[in-house]
Tab-separated table of C-alpha atoms in Angstrom:
chain	number	residue	atom	x	y	z
A	1	MET	CA	-38.721	-27.210	14.340
A	2	PHE	CA	-39.343	-23.976	12.421
A	3	ASP	CA	-42.715	-22.327	12.210
A	4	MET	CA	-44.286	-22.438	8.745
A	5	GLU	CA	-45.877	-19.357	7.237
A	6	THR	CA	-47.541	-18.966	3.847
A	7	TRP	CA	-47.572	-15.745	1.824
A	8	ASP	CA	-48.784	-14.853	-1.655
A	9	VAL	CA	-45.541	-13.057	-2.469
A	10	ILE	CA	-42.174	-12.906	-0.736
A	11	ILE	CA	-39.705	-10.196	-1.693
A	12	ILE	CA	-36.062	-10.683	-0.728
A	13	GLY	CA	-34.413	-7.299	-0.348
A	14	ALA	CA	-35.890	-4.044	0.948
A	15	GLY	CA	-34.166	-1.551	-1.328
A	16	SER	CA	-35.804	0.693	-3.913
A	17	ALA	CA	-36.835	-2.234	-6.137
A	18	GLY	CA	-38.140	-4.429	-3.338
A	19	LEU	CA	-40.093	-1.683	-1.599
A	20	SER	CA	-41.652	-0.528	-4.887
A	21	ALA	CA	-42.651	-4.099	-5.651
A	22	ALA	CA	-44.216	-4.422	-2.198
A	23	ILE	CA	-46.344	-1.318	-2.710
A	24	TYR	CA	-47.787	-2.777	-5.900
A	25	THR	CA	-48.274	-6.352	-4.712
A	26	VAL	CA	-50.176	-5.127	-1.667
A	27	ARG	CA	-52.291	-2.811	-3.819
A	28	SER	CA	-53.066	-5.830	-5.973
A	29	GLY	CA	-54.485	-7.638	-2.959
A	30	LEU	CA	-51.558	-9.988	-2.415
A	31	ARG	CA	-50.377	-10.863	1.083
A	32	THR	CA	-46.776	-9.635	0.955
A	33	LEU	CA	-43.665	-10.261	3.051
A	34	VAL	CA	-40.386	-8.395	2.559
A	35	LEU	CA	-37.200	-9.844	4.051
A	36	ASP	CA	-33.876	-8.036	4.411
A	37	GLU	CA	-30.702	-9.033	6.193
A	38	LYS	CA	-30.095	-5.373	7.044
A	39	ILE	CA	-32.256	-2.324	7.747
A	40	ALA	CA	-34.838	-1.526	5.064
A	41	GLY	CA	-33.833	1.070	2.491
A	42	GLY	CA	-30.963	-0.510	0.600
A	43	THR	CA	-27.800	1.151	-0.659
A	44	ILE	CA	-29.569	4.427	-1.408
A	45	THR	CA	-29.418	5.144	2.328
A	46	ASN	CA	-25.674	5.747	1.845
A	47	ALA	CA	-26.180	8.514	-0.726
A	48	PRO	CA	-25.667	11.964	0.821
A	49	THR	CA	-27.772	13.589	-1.903
A	50	VAL	CA	-30.065	12.310	-4.661
A	51	VAL	CA	-30.720	14.875	-7.391
A	52	ASN	CA	-32.014	12.746	-10.283
A	53	TYR	CA	-35.094	11.033	-8.827
A	54	PRO	CA	-38.270	12.489	-10.397
A	55	GLY	CA	-40.308	14.668	-8.068
A	56	PHE	CA	-37.426	15.695	-5.816
A	57	LEU	CA	-35.026	18.434	-6.879
A	58	GLU	CA	-32.754	17.242	-4.091
A	59	ILE	CA	-33.250	14.757	-1.277
A	60	ASN	CA	-31.048	12.906	1.178
A	61	GLY	CA	-30.782	9.215	0.245
A	62	ALA	CA	-31.681	8.005	3.727
A	63	GLU	CA	-34.777	10.221	3.720
A	64	LEU	CA	-35.928	8.893	0.348
A	65	ALA	CA	-35.407	5.318	1.545
A	66	GLN	CA	-37.405	6.037	4.699
A	67	LYS	CA	-40.283	7.451	2.642
A	68	MET	CA	-40.353	4.312	0.479
A	69	THR	CA	-40.272	2.065	3.535
A	70	GLU	CA	-43.103	3.949	5.232
A	71	HIS	CA	-45.125	3.872	2.007
A	72	ALA	CA	-44.851	0.085	1.744
A	73	ARG	CA	-45.634	-0.426	5.432
A	74	ASN	CA	-48.600	1.946	5.391
A	75	PHE	CA	-50.093	0.030	2.468
A	76	GLY	CA	-49.842	-3.190	4.484
A	77	ALA	CA	-46.609	-4.925	3.522
A	78	ALA	CA	-44.903	-6.894	6.296
A	79	ILE	CA	-41.228	-5.899	6.382
A	80	HIS	CA	-38.875	-8.062	8.436
A	81	GLU	CA	-35.518	-6.357	8.931
A	82	ILE	CA	-32.353	-8.120	10.110
A	83	GLU	CA	-33.717	-11.454	8.871
A	84	ALA	CA	-31.354	-13.032	6.374
A	85	VAL	CA	-32.429	-15.714	3.925
A	86	THR	CA	-30.307	-18.827	4.389
A	87	ALA	CA	-31.924	-21.315	1.988
A	88	LEU	CA	-34.275	-21.439	-0.982
A	89	ALA	CA	-36.293	-24.154	-2.713
A	90	LEU	CA	-37.586	-22.770	-5.998
A	91	GLN	CA	-38.895	-25.749	-7.943
A	92	GLY	CA	-42.633	-26.385	-8.191
A	93	ASP	CA	-45.637	-24.134	-7.739
A	94	ILE	CA	-44.847	-23.332	-4.092
A	95	LYS	CA	-41.451	-21.819	-3.283
A	96	THR	CA	-39.806	-22.158	0.120
A	97	VAL	CA	-37.740	-19.434	1.765
A	98	THR	CA	-35.826	-20.249	4.961
A	99	THR	CA	-34.335	-17.829	7.500
A	100	PRO	CA	-32.663	-18.586	10.853
A	101	THR	CA	-36.054	-18.424	12.606
A	102	THR	CA	-38.771	-19.374	10.116
A	103	THR	CA	-39.569	-21.286	6.953
A	104	TYR	CA	-41.932	-19.482	4.581
A	105	ASN	CA	-43.977	-20.783	1.658
A	106	THR	CA	-44.920	-18.500	-1.208
A	107	LYS	CA	-46.633	-18.636	-4.584
A	108	ALA	CA	-44.256	-16.090	-6.127
A	109	LEU	CA	-40.805	-14.812	-5.245
A	110	ILE	CA	-39.199	-11.481	-6.171
A	111	ILE	CA	-35.428	-11.278	-5.700
A	112	SER	CA	-34.161	-7.738	-5.179
A	113	THR	CA	-31.035	-8.313	-3.124
A	114	GLY	CA	-29.005	-5.617	-4.863
A	115	SER	CA	-25.221	-5.590	-4.776
A	116	HIS	CA	-22.265	-4.877	-2.516
A	117	TYR	CA	-19.213	-2.685	-2.889
A	118	LYS	CA	-16.213	-3.940	-4.862
A	119	GLU	CA	-12.855	-3.949	-3.137
A	120	LEU	CA	-9.471	-2.827	-4.429
A	121	GLY	CA	-7.718	-6.041	-3.463
A	122	VAL	CA	-4.512	-4.264	-2.449
A	123	GLU	CA	-2.243	-4.764	0.527
A	124	GLY	CA	-3.542	-3.014	3.641
A	125	GLU	CA	-7.162	-2.762	2.502
A	126	GLN	CA	-8.473	-5.447	4.829
A	127	THR	CA	-6.058	-4.535	7.623
A	128	PHE	CA	-7.359	-0.961	7.819
A	129	ARG	CA	-10.992	-1.585	6.974
A	130	GLY	CA	-12.939	0.470	9.499
A	131	ARG	CA	-9.739	2.252	10.488
A	132	GLY	CA	-9.459	4.582	7.534
A	133	VAL	CA	-10.633	2.337	4.705
A	134	SER	CA	-14.314	2.899	3.976
A	135	TYR	CA	-16.882	2.162	1.264
A	136	CYS	CA	-19.450	4.739	2.394
A	137	GLY	CA	-18.732	8.453	2.396
A	138	VAL	CA	-21.916	9.522	4.168
A	139	CYS	CA	-21.381	6.883	6.869
A	140	ASP	CA	-17.755	7.620	7.699
A	141	GLY	CA	-17.016	11.037	6.218
A	142	PRO	CA	-17.835	12.978	9.404
A	143	PHE	CA	-14.995	11.142	11.213
A	144	PHE	CA	-12.459	12.874	8.959
A	145	ARG	CA	-13.390	16.526	9.244
A	146	ASP	CA	-10.513	18.830	8.259
A	147	LYS	CA	-8.407	15.823	7.187
A	148	HIS	CA	-6.968	14.699	3.830
A	149	VAL	CA	-8.938	11.837	2.298
A	150	LEU	CA	-8.734	9.840	-0.935
A	151	VAL	CA	-11.644	8.742	-3.112
A	152	VAL	CA	-10.948	5.894	-5.537
A	153	GLY	CA	-13.055	5.623	-8.697
A	154	GLY	CA	-14.336	7.541	-11.701
A	155	GLY	CA	-18.084	6.948	-11.899
A	156	ASN	CA	-21.102	8.711	-10.447
A	157	SER	CA	-20.669	7.271	-6.959
A	158	ALA	CA	-17.028	8.355	-6.780
A	159	CYS	CA	-17.840	11.902	-7.886
A	160	ILE	CA	-20.813	12.200	-5.520
A	161	THR	CA	-18.714	10.935	-2.628
A	162	ALA	CA	-15.841	13.309	-3.440
A	163	LEU	CA	-18.211	16.278	-3.610
A	164	TYR	CA	-19.790	15.330	-0.299
A	165	LEU	CA	-16.433	14.887	1.403
A	166	SER	CA	-15.146	18.196	0.013
A	167	GLY	CA	-17.644	19.921	2.293
A	168	LEU	CA	-16.292	18.134	5.355
A	169	THR	CA	-12.577	17.649	4.840
A	170	ALA	CA	-9.631	19.920	4.169
A	171	GLN	CA	-8.526	18.093	1.005
A	172	VAL	CA	-9.937	15.367	-1.238
A	173	SER	CA	-7.729	13.529	-3.717
A	174	VAL	CA	-9.543	11.529	-6.375
A	175	ILE	CA	-7.595	8.514	-7.626
A	176	HIS	CA	-8.756	7.342	-11.059
A	177	ARG	CA	-7.089	4.726	-13.216
A	178	ARG	CA	-8.258	6.332	-16.463
A	179	GLU	CA	-7.790	9.828	-17.918
A	180	THR	CA	-11.479	10.751	-18.082
A	181	PHE	CA	-14.411	10.273	-15.707
A	182	ARG	CA	-17.355	8.003	-16.522
A	183	ALA	CA	-19.728	10.114	-14.436
A	184	GLU	CA	-22.522	12.450	-15.505
A	185	GLN	CA	-21.206	15.708	-16.957
A	186	SER	CA	-22.871	17.872	-14.316
A	187	LEU	CA	-21.099	15.938	-11.558
A	188	VAL	CA	-17.757	16.253	-13.330
A	189	GLU	CA	-18.240	20.007	-13.704
A	190	ASP	CA	-19.089	20.393	-10.019
A	191	LEU	CA	-16.094	18.255	-9.058
A	192	THR	CA	-13.522	20.123	-11.130
A	193	ALA	CA	-14.815	23.456	-9.847
A	194	LYS	CA	-13.933	22.603	-6.238
A	195	ASP	CA	-10.720	24.187	-4.958
A	196	ASN	CA	-10.052	21.451	-2.402
A	197	ILE	CA	-10.363	18.501	-4.806
A	198	LYS	CA	-7.267	17.246	-6.619
A	199	ILE	CA	-7.447	14.582	-9.333
A	200	PHE	CA	-4.780	11.949	-9.977
A	201	TRP	CA	-5.368	10.680	-13.526
A	202	ASN	CA	-4.126	7.281	-14.780
A	203	THR	CA	-3.298	6.334	-11.209
A	204	GLU	CA	-3.933	3.267	-9.056
A	205	ILE	CA	-3.372	2.463	-5.398
A	206	GLN	CA	-0.662	-0.113	-4.783
A	207	GLU	CA	-0.714	-0.265	-0.981
A	208	ILE	CA	-2.501	1.303	1.980
A	209	LYS	CA	-0.192	1.954	4.916
A	210	GLY	CA	-0.604	2.811	8.578
A	211	ASP	CA	-0.157	1.653	12.144
A	212	LYS	CA	-3.385	1.754	14.139
A	213	LYS	CA	-5.077	3.622	11.284
A	214	VAL	CA	-4.348	4.766	7.726
A	215	HIS	CA	-1.615	7.392	7.356
A	216	ALA	CA	-0.283	6.943	3.805
A	217	VAL	CA	-0.942	5.363	0.399
A	218	THR	CA	1.425	4.176	-2.314
A	219	LEU	CA	0.319	5.234	-5.799
A	220	LYS	CA	1.416	4.084	-9.255
A	221	ASN	CA	0.913	5.983	-12.489
A	222	ASN	CA	-0.116	3.314	-14.981
A	223	LYS	CA	1.332	5.287	-17.913
A	224	THR	CA	4.717	6.397	-16.578
A	225	LYS	CA	4.984	3.411	-14.181
A	226	GLN	CA	6.322	5.791	-11.520
A	227	THR	CA	5.350	5.185	-7.899
A	228	SER	CA	4.901	7.725	-5.135
A	229	GLU	CA	3.683	7.880	-1.568
A	230	ILE	CA	1.261	10.483	-0.254
A	231	ALA	CA	-0.036	11.098	3.240
A	232	ALA	CA	-3.748	10.395	3.744
A	233	ASP	CA	-6.087	9.919	6.671
A	234	ALA	CA	-8.689	7.808	4.865
A	235	VAL	CA	-9.405	5.942	1.640
A	236	PHE	CA	-12.981	5.830	0.335
A	237	VAL	CA	-13.350	3.057	-2.242
A	238	GLN	CA	-16.008	3.758	-4.894
A	239	ILE	CA	-15.165	1.443	-7.814
A	240	GLY	CA	-18.471	-0.279	-8.392
A	241	GLU	CA	-20.496	-3.134	-7.007
A	242	THR	CA	-20.895	-6.921	-7.204
A	243	PRO	CA	-24.386	-8.499	-7.356
A	244	ASN	CA	-25.646	-10.389	-4.288
A	245	SER	CA	-26.786	-13.346	-6.375
A	246	GLN	CA	-24.874	-16.327	-5.004
A	247	LEU	CA	-27.788	-17.874	-3.099
A	248	ALA	CA	-30.114	-17.476	-6.081
A	249	LYS	CA	-27.499	-18.923	-8.430
A	250	THR	CA	-26.882	-22.005	-6.299
A	251	ASN	CA	-30.623	-22.652	-6.302
A	252	GLY	CA	-31.055	-22.685	-10.063
A	253	VAL	CA	-31.557	-19.033	-11.001
A	254	GLU	CA	-29.606	-18.258	-14.159
A	255	VAL	CA	-27.035	-15.443	-14.026
A	256	ASP	CA	-24.762	-13.842	-16.631
A	257	ASP	CA	-20.961	-13.900	-16.710
A	258	HIS	CA	-20.812	-11.074	-14.152
A	259	GLY	CA	-23.219	-12.705	-11.709
A	260	TYR	CA	-26.280	-10.589	-12.514
A	261	ILE	CA	-29.611	-12.414	-12.699
A	262	LYS	CA	-30.914	-12.790	-16.241
A	263	ILE	CA	-34.429	-11.445	-16.777
A	264	ASP	CA	-36.838	-10.884	-19.649
A	265	ILE	CA	-38.973	-7.765	-20.138
A	266	HIS	CA	-41.406	-9.103	-17.523
A	267	GLN	CA	-38.646	-9.392	-14.856
A	268	GLN	CA	-39.116	-13.166	-15.111
A	269	THR	CA	-36.101	-15.380	-14.431
A	270	ASN	CA	-35.582	-18.820	-15.933
A	271	LEU	CA	-37.683	-20.316	-13.107
A	272	PRO	CA	-41.499	-19.924	-13.278
A	273	GLY	CA	-42.805	-17.765	-10.453
A	274	VAL	CA	-39.379	-16.348	-9.639
A	275	PHE	CA	-38.798	-12.713	-10.603
A	276	ALA	CA	-35.904	-10.294	-10.067
A	277	ALA	CA	-35.669	-6.508	-9.940
A	278	GLY	CA	-33.141	-3.763	-9.348
A	279	ASP	CA	-29.344	-3.827	-9.236
A	280	ILE	CA	-29.328	-7.631	-8.944
A	281	THR	CA	-30.495	-7.955	-12.567
A	282	ASN	CA	-28.600	-7.753	-15.849
A	283	HIS	CA	-30.414	-4.550	-16.808
A	284	PRO	CA	-27.603	-2.199	-17.904
A	285	ILE	CA	-28.808	0.902	-16.031
A	286	LYS	CA	-28.339	0.915	-12.255
A	287	GLN	CA	-30.388	3.861	-10.979
A	288	VAL	CA	-33.069	4.365	-8.337
A	289	GLY	CA	-35.605	5.165	-11.053
A	290	THR	CA	-34.951	1.985	-13.022
A	291	ALA	CA	-35.034	-0.099	-9.829
A	292	VAL	CA	-38.442	1.342	-8.968
A	293	GLY	CA	-39.763	0.587	-12.459
A	294	GLN	CA	-38.430	-2.952	-12.387
A	295	GLY	CA	-39.944	-3.513	-8.951
A	296	ILE	CA	-43.355	-2.378	-10.200
A	297	THR	CA	-43.126	-4.635	-13.247
A	298	ALA	CA	-42.084	-7.614	-11.135
A	299	ALA	CA	-45.005	-6.992	-8.769
A	300	LEU	CA	-47.629	-6.908	-11.523
A	301	GLU	CA	-46.132	-9.933	-13.231
A	302	ALA	CA	-46.120	-11.808	-9.916
A	303	TYR	CA	-49.820	-10.992	-9.618
A	304	ALA	CA	-50.348	-12.310	-13.139
A	305	HIS	CA	-48.479	-15.493	-12.284
A	306	ILE	CA	-50.640	-16.124	-9.219
A	307	LYS	CA	-54.037	-15.024	-10.443
A	308	GLN	CA	-53.743	-15.822	-14.165
A	309	PRO	CA	-55.979	-12.884	-15.171
A	310	TYR	CA	-56.726	-11.294	-18.549
A	311	HIS	CA	-53.314	-9.666	-18.045
A	312	LYS	CA	-51.691	-12.720	-19.640
A	313	LYS	CA	-53.131	-11.880	-23.045
A	314	HIS	CA	-53.058	-8.088	-22.830
A	315	PRO	CA	-50.204	-7.185	-20.434
A	316	ILE	CA	-49.956	-3.447	-21.042
A	317	GLU	CA	-53.654	-2.672	-20.770
A	318	THR	CA	-54.301	-4.849	-17.763
A	319	ALA	CA	-51.124	-3.827	-15.919
A	320	THR	CA	-52.308	-0.231	-16.122
A	321	GLN	CA	-55.795	-1.169	-15.025
A	322	LEU	CA	-54.405	-3.236	-12.170
A	323	SER	CA	-52.227	-0.400	-10.855
A	324	ASN	CA	-55.337	1.784	-10.629
A	325	THR	CA	-57.621	-0.840	-9.132
A	326	LYS	CA	-57.470	0.484	-5.573
A	327	ASN	CA	-57.668	4.163	-6.510
A	328	PRO	CA	-58.850	4.725	-10.092
A	329	SER	CA	-58.530	8.504	-9.795
A	330	LYS	CA	-54.749	8.354	-9.396
A	331	PRO	CA	-52.000	7.135	-11.768
């Protein structure tokens, strides 16, 4: 028999969105529990450098995540790490959240479970995962000092990872299936200025080869159709992410064709009292800043759902007033 606990708000996911939501729900006087199947901080902990978060010219992703976690904890949020949610019951006024050890009741639920890395789906990828195939440059890059590594992708994450690895390894080859990057211009400029970064345009990986670990990759130019094999010590896959929405979807939360949870401007899902924030949502911009803003909105709307204050008629005015309730002198 599980223990039963009751909370005002439960937040699933302790990334940027979830932690920001926790700060605001606690400030609003709501008893708040944050659950995460991993360590608090989310995917930002894998970023070697964050240069576009307001207030920090440059900060390590793990450090920024730690600051957010400490902020939420210091305000009074309960954060349970390594506690995965296994079941949900979302109908009715009281929602039920089940983990392997406890069943929780809550008046409002905020889903901020983020996303996970997409895979290439090529031969050898699973065989050499953890033995040269990686999805996190900052996690595994130091194992390949002075080696030749490949980075697959053409967005911000691929460029950031390639730049980071260029400071550790002898050579970085960027494999991109298109002929232009989709990353921010400043990242592209930094990337192309590096002497030890080579770019393979219009190219895709066909197979990852090795024995006990990766030693070569078969490439195919998708314009000329020519194939080639190059030696490599590691392959860092940075081709995007897939939303962690399956549990929510199977319990009645509506998602779009790509699996992202559908929300309105209040972060409300199709189920009353169930909100979503961050990379899990169908908001088109996936950035730390937007995740923080969505988390704040979800928190204040969860408060409105529970307390039914004047906020319901005048959301902008009261949301601002509510955020300053505990410390009117600060924004």
